[in-house]
CSV table of C-alpha atoms and ligand atoms in Angstrom, one decimal:
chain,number,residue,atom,x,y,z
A,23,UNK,CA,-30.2,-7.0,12.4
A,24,UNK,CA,-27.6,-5.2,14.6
A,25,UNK,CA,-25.6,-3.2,12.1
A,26,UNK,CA,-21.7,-3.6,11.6
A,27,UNK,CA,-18.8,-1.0,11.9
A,28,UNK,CA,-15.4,-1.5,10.4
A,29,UNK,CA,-12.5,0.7,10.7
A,30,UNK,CA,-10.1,-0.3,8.1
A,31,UNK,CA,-6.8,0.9,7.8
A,32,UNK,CA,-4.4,0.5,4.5
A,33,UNK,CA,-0.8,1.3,4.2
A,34,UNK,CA,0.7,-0.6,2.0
A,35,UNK,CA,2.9,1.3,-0.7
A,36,UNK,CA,2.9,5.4,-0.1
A,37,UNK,CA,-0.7,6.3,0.8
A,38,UNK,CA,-1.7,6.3,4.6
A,39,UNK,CA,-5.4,5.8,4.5
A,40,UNK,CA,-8.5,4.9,6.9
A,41,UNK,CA,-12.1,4.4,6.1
A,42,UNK,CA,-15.1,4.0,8.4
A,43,UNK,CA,-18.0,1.1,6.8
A,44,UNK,CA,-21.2,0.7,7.8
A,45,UNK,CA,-21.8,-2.9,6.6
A,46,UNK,CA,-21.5,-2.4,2.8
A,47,UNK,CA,-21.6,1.3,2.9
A,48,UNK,CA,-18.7,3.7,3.4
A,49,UNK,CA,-19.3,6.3,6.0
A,50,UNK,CA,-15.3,8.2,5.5
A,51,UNK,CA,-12.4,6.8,3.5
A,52,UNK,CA,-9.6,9.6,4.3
A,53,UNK,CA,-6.2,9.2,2.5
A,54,UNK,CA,-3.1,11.3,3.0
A,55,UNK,CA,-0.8,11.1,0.2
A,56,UNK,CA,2.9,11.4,0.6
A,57,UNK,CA,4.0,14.6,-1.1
A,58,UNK,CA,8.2,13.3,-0.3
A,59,UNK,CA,8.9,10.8,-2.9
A,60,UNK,CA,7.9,12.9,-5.6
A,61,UNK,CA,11.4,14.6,-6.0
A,62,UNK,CA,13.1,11.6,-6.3
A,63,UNK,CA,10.4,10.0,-8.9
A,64,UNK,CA,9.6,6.8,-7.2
A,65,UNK,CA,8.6,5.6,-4.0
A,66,UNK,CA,11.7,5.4,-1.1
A,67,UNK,CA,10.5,2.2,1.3
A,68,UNK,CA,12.4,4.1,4.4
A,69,UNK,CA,10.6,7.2,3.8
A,70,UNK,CA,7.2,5.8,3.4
A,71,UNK,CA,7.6,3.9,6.2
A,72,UNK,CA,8.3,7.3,8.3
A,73,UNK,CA,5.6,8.8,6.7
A,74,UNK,CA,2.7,6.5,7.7
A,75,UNK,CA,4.0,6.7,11.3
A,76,UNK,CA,3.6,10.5,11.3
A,77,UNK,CA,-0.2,10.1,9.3
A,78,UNK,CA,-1.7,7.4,10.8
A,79,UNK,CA,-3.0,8.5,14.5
A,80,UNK,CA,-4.2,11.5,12.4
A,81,UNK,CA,-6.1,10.0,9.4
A,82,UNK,CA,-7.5,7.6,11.9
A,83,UNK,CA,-8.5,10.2,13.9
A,84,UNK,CA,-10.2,12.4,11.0
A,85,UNK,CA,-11.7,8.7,9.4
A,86,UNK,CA,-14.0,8.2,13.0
A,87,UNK,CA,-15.2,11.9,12.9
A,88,UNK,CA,-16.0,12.1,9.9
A,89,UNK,CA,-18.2,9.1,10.1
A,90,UNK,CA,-19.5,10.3,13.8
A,91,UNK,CA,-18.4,6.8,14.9
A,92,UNK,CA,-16.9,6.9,18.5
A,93,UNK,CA,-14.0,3.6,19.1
A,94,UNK,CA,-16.1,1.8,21.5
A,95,UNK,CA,-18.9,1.6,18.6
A,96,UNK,CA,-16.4,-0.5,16.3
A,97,UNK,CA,-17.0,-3.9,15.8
A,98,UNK,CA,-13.6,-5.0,14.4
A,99,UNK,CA,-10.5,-3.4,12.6
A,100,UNK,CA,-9.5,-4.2,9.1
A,101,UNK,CA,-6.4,-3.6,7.7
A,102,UNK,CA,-3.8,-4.5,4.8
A,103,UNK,CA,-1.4,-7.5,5.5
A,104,UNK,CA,0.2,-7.3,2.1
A,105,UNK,CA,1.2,-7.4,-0.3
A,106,UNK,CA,3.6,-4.4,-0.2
A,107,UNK,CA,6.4,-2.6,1.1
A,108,UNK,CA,7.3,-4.5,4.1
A,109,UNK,CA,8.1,-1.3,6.6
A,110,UNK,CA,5.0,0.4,5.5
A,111,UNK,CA,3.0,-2.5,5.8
A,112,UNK,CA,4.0,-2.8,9.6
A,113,UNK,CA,3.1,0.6,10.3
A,114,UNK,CA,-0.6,-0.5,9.3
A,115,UNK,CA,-0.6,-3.8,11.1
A,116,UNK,CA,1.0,-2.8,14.0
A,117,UNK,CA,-1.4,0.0,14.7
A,118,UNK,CA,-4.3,-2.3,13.9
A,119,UNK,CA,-3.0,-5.1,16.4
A,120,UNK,CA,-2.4,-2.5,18.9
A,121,UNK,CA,-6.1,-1.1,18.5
A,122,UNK,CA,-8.0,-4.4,18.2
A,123,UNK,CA,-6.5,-5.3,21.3
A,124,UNK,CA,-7.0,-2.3,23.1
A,125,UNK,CA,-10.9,-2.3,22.0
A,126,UNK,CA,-11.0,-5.9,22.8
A,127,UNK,CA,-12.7,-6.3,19.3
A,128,UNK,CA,-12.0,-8.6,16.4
A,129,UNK,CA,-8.8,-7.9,13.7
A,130,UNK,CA,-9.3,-8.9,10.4
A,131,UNK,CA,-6.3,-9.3,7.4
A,132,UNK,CA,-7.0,-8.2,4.2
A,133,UNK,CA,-4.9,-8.9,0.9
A,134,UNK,CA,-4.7,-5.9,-0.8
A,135,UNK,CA,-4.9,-6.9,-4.4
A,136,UNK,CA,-8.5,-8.8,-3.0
A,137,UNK,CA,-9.3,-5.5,-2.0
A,138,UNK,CA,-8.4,-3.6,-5.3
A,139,UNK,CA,-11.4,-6.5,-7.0
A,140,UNK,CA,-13.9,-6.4,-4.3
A,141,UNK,CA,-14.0,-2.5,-4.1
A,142,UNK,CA,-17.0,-3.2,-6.8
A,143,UNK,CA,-18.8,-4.3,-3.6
A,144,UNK,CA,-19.3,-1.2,-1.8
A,145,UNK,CA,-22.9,0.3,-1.9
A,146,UNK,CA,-22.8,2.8,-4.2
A,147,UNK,CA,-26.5,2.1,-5.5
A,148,UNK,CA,-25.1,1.1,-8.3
A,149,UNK,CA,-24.8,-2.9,-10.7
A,150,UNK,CA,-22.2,-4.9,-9.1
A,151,UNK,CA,-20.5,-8.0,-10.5
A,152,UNK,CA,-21.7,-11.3,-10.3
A,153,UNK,CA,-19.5,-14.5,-9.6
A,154,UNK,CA,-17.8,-15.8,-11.5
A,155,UNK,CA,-16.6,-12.4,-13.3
A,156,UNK,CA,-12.9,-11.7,-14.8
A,157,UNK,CA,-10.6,-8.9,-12.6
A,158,UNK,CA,-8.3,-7.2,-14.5
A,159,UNK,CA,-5.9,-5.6,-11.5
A,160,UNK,CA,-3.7,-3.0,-12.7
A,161,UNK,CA,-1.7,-0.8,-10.6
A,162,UNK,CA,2.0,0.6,-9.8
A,163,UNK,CA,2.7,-2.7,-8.3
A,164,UNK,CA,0.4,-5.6,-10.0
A,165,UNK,CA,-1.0,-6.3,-13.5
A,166,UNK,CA,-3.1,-9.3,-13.5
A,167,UNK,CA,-6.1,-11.0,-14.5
A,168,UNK,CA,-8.4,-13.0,-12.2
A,169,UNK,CA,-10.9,-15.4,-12.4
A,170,UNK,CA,-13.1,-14.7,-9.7
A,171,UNK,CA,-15.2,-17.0,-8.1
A,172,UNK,CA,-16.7,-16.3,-5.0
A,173,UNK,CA,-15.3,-13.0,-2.2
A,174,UNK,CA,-13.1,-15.5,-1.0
A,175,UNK,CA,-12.3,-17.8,-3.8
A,176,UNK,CA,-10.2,-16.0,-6.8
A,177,UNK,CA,-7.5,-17.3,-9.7
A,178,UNK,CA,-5.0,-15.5,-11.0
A,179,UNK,CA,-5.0,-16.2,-14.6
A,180,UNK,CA,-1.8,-13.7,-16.1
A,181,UNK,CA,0.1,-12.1,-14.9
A,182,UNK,CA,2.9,-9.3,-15.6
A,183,UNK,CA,6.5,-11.3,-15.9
A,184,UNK,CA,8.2,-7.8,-14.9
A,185,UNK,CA,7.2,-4.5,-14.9
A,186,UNK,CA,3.7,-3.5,-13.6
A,187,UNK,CA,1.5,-1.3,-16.0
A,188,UNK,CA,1.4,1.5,-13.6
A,189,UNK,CA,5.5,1.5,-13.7
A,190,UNK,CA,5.0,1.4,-17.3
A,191,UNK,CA,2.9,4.9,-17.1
A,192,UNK,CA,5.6,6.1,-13.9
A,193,UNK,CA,8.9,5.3,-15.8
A,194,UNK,CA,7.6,6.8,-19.2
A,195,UNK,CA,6.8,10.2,-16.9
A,196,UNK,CA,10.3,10.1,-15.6
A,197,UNK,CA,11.8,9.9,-18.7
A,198,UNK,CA,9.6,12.9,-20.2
A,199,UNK,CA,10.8,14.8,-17.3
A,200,UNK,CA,7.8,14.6,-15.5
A,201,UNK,CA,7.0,14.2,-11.5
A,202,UNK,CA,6.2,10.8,-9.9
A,203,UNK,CA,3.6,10.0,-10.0
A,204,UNK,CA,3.5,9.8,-13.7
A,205,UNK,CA,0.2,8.3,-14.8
A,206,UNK,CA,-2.2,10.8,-14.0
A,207,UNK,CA,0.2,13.4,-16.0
A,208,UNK,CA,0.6,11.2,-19.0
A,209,UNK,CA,-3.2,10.6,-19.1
A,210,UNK,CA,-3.6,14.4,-18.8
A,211,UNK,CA,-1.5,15.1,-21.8
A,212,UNK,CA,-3.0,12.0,-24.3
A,213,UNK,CA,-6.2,13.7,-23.9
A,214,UNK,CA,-4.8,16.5,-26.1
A,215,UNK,CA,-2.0,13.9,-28.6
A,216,UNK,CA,-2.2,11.9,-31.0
A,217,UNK,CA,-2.3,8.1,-29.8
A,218,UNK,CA,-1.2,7.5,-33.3
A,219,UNK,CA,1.6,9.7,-33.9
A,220,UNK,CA,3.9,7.3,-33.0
A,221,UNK,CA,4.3,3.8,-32.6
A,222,UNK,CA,6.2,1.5,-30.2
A,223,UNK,CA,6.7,-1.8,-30.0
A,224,UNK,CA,4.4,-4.4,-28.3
A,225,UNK,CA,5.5,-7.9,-26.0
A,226,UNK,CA,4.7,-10.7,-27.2
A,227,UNK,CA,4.3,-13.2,-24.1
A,228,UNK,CA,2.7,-16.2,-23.8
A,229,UNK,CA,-1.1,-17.3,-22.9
A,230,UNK,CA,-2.2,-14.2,-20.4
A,231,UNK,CA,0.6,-13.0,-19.4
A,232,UNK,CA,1.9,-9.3,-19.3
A,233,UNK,CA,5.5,-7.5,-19.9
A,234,UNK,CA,6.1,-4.3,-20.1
A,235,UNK,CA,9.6,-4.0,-19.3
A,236,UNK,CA,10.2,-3.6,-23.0
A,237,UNK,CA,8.2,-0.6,-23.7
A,238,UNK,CA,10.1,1.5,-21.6
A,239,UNK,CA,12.9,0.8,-23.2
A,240,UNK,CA,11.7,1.2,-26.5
A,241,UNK,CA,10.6,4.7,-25.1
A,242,UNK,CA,13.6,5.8,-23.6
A,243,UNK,CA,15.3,4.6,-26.8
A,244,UNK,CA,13.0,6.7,-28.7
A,245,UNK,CA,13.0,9.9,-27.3
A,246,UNK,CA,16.8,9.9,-26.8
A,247,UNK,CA,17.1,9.4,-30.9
A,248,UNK,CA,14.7,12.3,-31.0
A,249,UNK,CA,16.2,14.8,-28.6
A,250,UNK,CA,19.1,14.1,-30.4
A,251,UNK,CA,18.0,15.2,-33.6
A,252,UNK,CA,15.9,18.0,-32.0
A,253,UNK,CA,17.0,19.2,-28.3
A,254,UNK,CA,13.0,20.4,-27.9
A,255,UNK,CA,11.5,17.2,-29.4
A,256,UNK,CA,10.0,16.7,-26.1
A,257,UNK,CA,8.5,20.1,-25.1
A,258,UNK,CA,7.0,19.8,-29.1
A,259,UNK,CA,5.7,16.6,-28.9
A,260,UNK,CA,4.4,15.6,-25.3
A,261,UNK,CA,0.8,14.8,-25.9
A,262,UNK,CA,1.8,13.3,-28.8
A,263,UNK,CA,4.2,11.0,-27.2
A,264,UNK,CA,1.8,10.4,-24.0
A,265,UNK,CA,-1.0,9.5,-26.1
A,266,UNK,CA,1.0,7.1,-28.4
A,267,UNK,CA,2.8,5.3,-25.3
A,268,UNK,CA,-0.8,5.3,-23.6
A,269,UNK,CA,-2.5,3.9,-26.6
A,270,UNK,CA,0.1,1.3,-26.9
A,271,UNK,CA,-0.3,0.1,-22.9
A,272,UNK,CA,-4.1,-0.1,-23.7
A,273,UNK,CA,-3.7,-1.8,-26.7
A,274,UNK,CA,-1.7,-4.6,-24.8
A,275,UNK,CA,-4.1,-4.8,-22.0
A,276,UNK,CA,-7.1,-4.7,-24.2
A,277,UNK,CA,-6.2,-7.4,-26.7
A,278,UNK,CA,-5.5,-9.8,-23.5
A,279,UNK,CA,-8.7,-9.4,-21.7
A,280,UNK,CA,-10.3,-10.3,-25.4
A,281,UNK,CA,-8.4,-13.9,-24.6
A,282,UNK,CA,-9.4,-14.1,-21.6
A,283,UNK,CA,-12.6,-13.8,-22.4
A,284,UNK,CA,-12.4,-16.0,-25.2
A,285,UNK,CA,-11.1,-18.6,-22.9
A,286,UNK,CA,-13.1,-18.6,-19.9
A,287,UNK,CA,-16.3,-17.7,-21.7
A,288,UNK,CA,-17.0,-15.0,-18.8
A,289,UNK,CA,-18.5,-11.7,-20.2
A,290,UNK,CA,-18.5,-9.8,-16.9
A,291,UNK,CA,-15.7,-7.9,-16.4
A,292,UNK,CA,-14.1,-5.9,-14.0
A,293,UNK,CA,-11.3,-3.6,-14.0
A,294,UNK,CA,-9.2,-2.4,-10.4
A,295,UNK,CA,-6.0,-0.5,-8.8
A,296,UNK,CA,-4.4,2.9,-9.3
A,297,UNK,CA,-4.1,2.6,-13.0
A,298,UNK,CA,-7.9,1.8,-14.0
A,299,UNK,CA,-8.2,6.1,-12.8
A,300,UNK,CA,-6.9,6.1,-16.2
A,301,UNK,CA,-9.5,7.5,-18.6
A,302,UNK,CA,-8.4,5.9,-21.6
A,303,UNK,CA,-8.5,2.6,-20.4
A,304,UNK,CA,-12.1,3.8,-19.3
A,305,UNK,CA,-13.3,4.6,-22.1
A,306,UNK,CA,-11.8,1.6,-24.1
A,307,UNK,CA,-13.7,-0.1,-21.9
A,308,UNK,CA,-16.6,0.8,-21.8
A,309,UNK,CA,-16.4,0.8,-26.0
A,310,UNK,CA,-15.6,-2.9,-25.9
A,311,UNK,CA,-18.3,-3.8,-23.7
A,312,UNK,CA,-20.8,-2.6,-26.1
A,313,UNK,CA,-19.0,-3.8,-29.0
A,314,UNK,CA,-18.8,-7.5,-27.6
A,315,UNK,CA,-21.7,-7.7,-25.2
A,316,UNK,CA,-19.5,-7.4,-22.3
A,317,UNK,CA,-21.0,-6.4,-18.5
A,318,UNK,CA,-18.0,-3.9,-17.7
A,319,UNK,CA,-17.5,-2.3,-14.1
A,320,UNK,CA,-15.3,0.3,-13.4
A,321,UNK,CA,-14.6,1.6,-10.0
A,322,UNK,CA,-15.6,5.4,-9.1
A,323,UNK,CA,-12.4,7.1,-9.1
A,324,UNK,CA,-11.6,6.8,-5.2
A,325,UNK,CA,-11.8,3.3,-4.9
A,326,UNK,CA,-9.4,3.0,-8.2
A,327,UNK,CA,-6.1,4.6,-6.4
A,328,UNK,CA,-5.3,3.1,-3.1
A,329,UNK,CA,-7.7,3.4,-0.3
A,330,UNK,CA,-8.7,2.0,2.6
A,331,UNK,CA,-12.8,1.8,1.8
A,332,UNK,CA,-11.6,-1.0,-0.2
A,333,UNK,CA,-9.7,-2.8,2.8
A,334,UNK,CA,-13.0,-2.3,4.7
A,335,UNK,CA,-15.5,-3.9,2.3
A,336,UNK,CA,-13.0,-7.1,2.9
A,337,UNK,CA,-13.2,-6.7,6.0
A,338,UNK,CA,-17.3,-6.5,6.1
A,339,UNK,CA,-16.9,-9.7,4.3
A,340,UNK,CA,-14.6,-11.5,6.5
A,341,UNK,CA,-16.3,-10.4,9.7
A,342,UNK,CA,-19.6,-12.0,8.3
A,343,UNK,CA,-18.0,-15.0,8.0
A,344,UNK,CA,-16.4,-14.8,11.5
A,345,UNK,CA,-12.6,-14.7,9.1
A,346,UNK,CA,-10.6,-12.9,12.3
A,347,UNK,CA,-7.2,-13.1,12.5
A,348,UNK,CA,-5.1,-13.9,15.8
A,349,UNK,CA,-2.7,-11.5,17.6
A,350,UNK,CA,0.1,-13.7,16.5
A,351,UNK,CA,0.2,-11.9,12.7
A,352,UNK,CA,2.5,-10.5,11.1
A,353,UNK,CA,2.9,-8.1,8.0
A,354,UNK,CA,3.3,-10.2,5.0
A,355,UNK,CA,5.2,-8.1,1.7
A,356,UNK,CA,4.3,-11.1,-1.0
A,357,UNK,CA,0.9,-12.7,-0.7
A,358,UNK,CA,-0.4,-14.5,-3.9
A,359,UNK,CA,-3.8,-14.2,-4.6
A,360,UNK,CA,-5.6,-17.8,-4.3
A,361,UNK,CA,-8.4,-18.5,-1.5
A,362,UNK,CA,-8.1,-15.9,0.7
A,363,UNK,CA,-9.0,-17.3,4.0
B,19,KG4,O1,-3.3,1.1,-6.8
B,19,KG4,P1,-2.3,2.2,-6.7
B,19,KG4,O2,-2.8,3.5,-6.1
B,19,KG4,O3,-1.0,1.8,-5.8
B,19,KG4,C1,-0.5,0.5,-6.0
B,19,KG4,O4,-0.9,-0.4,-5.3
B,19,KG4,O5,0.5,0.4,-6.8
B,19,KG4,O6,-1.7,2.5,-8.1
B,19,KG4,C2,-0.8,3.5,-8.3
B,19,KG4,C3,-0.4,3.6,-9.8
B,19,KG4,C4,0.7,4.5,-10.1
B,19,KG4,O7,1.6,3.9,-11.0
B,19,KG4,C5,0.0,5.7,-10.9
B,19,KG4,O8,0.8,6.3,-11.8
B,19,KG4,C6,-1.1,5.0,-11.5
B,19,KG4,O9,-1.6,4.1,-10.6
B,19,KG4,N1,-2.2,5.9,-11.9
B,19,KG4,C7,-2.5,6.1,-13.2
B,19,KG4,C8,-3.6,7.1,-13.2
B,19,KG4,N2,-3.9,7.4,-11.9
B,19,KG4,C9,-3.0,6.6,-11.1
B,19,KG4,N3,-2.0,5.6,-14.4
B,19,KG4,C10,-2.5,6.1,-15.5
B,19,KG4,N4,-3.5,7.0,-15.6
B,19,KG4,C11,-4.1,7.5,-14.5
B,19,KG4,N5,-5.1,8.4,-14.6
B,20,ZN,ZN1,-3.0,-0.8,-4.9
């Protein structure tokens, strides 16, 4: 069997990235963060999209050396059609179109929250899911859970009705005084708090639904009473605090997997996006599985945060079943999950 090259390409939010598969198996996956939105704590759209402009010839450039794979060895280019932020996403499919055509080779669209669940799928030598299996996505821009049924054939179960976990995490940081992006920070701090110093408030939504607009509230609230009382109550207390908030956002996702479970009867479980890096979630887990017989998978770190190995594993996929996209597309900023033709 004649092997298959992907290059996929993934610029969807603030992270330019480009990866190089050999069928299943990921020969580079380079990603070059954008270091500019981090003084004004959040992403800014028009500077991300300036950003991927300057990075992408470059990280392509670096993905195809690094995997000794020359252009006229590709068989088709991946890359991320949404959802995201629309003038980032064009970057990414403009350069894609551009190159597919040049190359005269196949271009293949990839949803990137299909991307964030089929990660599990590269060849890392390791268990991957089997079908059907639950997805819990959970990043800066998406909390959901999925039933998944085949690559192609997914259902979104829940969903957040506002915030996203990972803003959860981000707008905590920013109210701690802490740089964006926040998550990695406040899981750095739990580590050393603890998650039960204090306690905050928890949604209560419907079915399997998610909402965590409320939480930072409660936490901006809270720390404004405190500073109040005592100007350093922050600088005193931030593991303390990080833990507590962190405990309470695992808490909520936690106790709605266990219902979604319950409901769908499906013990494997998999967990995806930027905010499953998160080593208490991990951990949790892994600690459930055991406790309720549950087949976990969680993502090597890489493939957790956004990347474009991910994009390529779709791709792989796609191109097997001949899924190629015409010149004609364009990028696409909201795309529900659903069959993913
Ligand atoms: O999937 P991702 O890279 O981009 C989106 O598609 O949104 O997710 C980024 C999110 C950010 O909110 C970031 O703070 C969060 O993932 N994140 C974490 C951790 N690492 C990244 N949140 C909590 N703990 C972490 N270790
Ligand atoms: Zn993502």
């Amino acid at each position: 069997m004649t092997n298959t090259y992907i290059l996929a390409i993934e610029s969807s939010c603030d992270d330019t990235s480009a990866a190089v598969l050999k069928n299943d198996c990921v020969l580079s996956n380079v990603v070059a963060n954008q270091d500019v939105h981090r003084k004004y704590g959040g992403v800014v759209p028009e500077l991300a999209s300036r950003a991927h402009l300057q990075n992408i010839v470059p990280v392509v450039d670096r993905a195809l050396k690094e995997a000794r794979i020359s252009q006229n060895e590709l068989s088709a280019i991946a890359f991320t059609r949404g959802p995201g932020l629309m003038g980032s996403l064009l970057v990414g499919t403009s350069f894609a179109k551009s190159l597919s055509m040049g190359l005269n080779i196949p271009l293949i669209e990839v949803n990137h929250m299909q991307a964030h669940i089929l990660a599990h799928f590269i060849d890392e030598g390791t268990k991957r899911p089997e079908f059907p299996f639950l997805a819990m996505t959970i990043s800066g821009g998406h909390t959901q859970i999925v039933r998944v049924d085949s690559f192609f054939s997914m259902e979104v179960l829940g969903e957040t009705l506002d915030d996203a976990v990972g803003e959860a995490f981000d707008k905590t940081a920013k109210i701690l005084g802490l740089p964006y992006p926040g998550g990695p920070l406040i899981d750095k701090y739990a580590k050393e708090g603890n998650p039960k110093a204090f306690s905050f408030p928890k949604p209560q939504t419907n079915e399997l639904n998610f909402s965590f607009s409320g939480l930072k509230t409660a936490v901006l609230y809270f720390v404004q009473k405190q500073t109040k009382e005592n100007p350093n109550f922050i600088k005193e207390n931030m593991p303390d605090i990080c833990a507590s908030v962190q405990h309470t956002i695992i808490d909520i996702l936690m106790s709605k997997l266990k219902k979604a479970v319950k409901q769908t009867n499906i013990k494997q479980i998999a967990i995806g996006g930027g905010v499953s890096a998160n080593s208490g979630i991990r951990e949790t887990l892994q600690s459930l599985g055991e406790k309720y017989g549950w087949e976990t998978y969680i993502p090597k770190f890489e493939y957790c945060t956004d990347n474009a190995a991910m994009i390529g594993i779709v791709g792989y996929h796609k191109y097997r079943e001949k899924l190629f996209t015409s010149q004609e597309v364009t990028a696409k900023s909201r795309w529900e999950l659903g069959n993913e033709h």
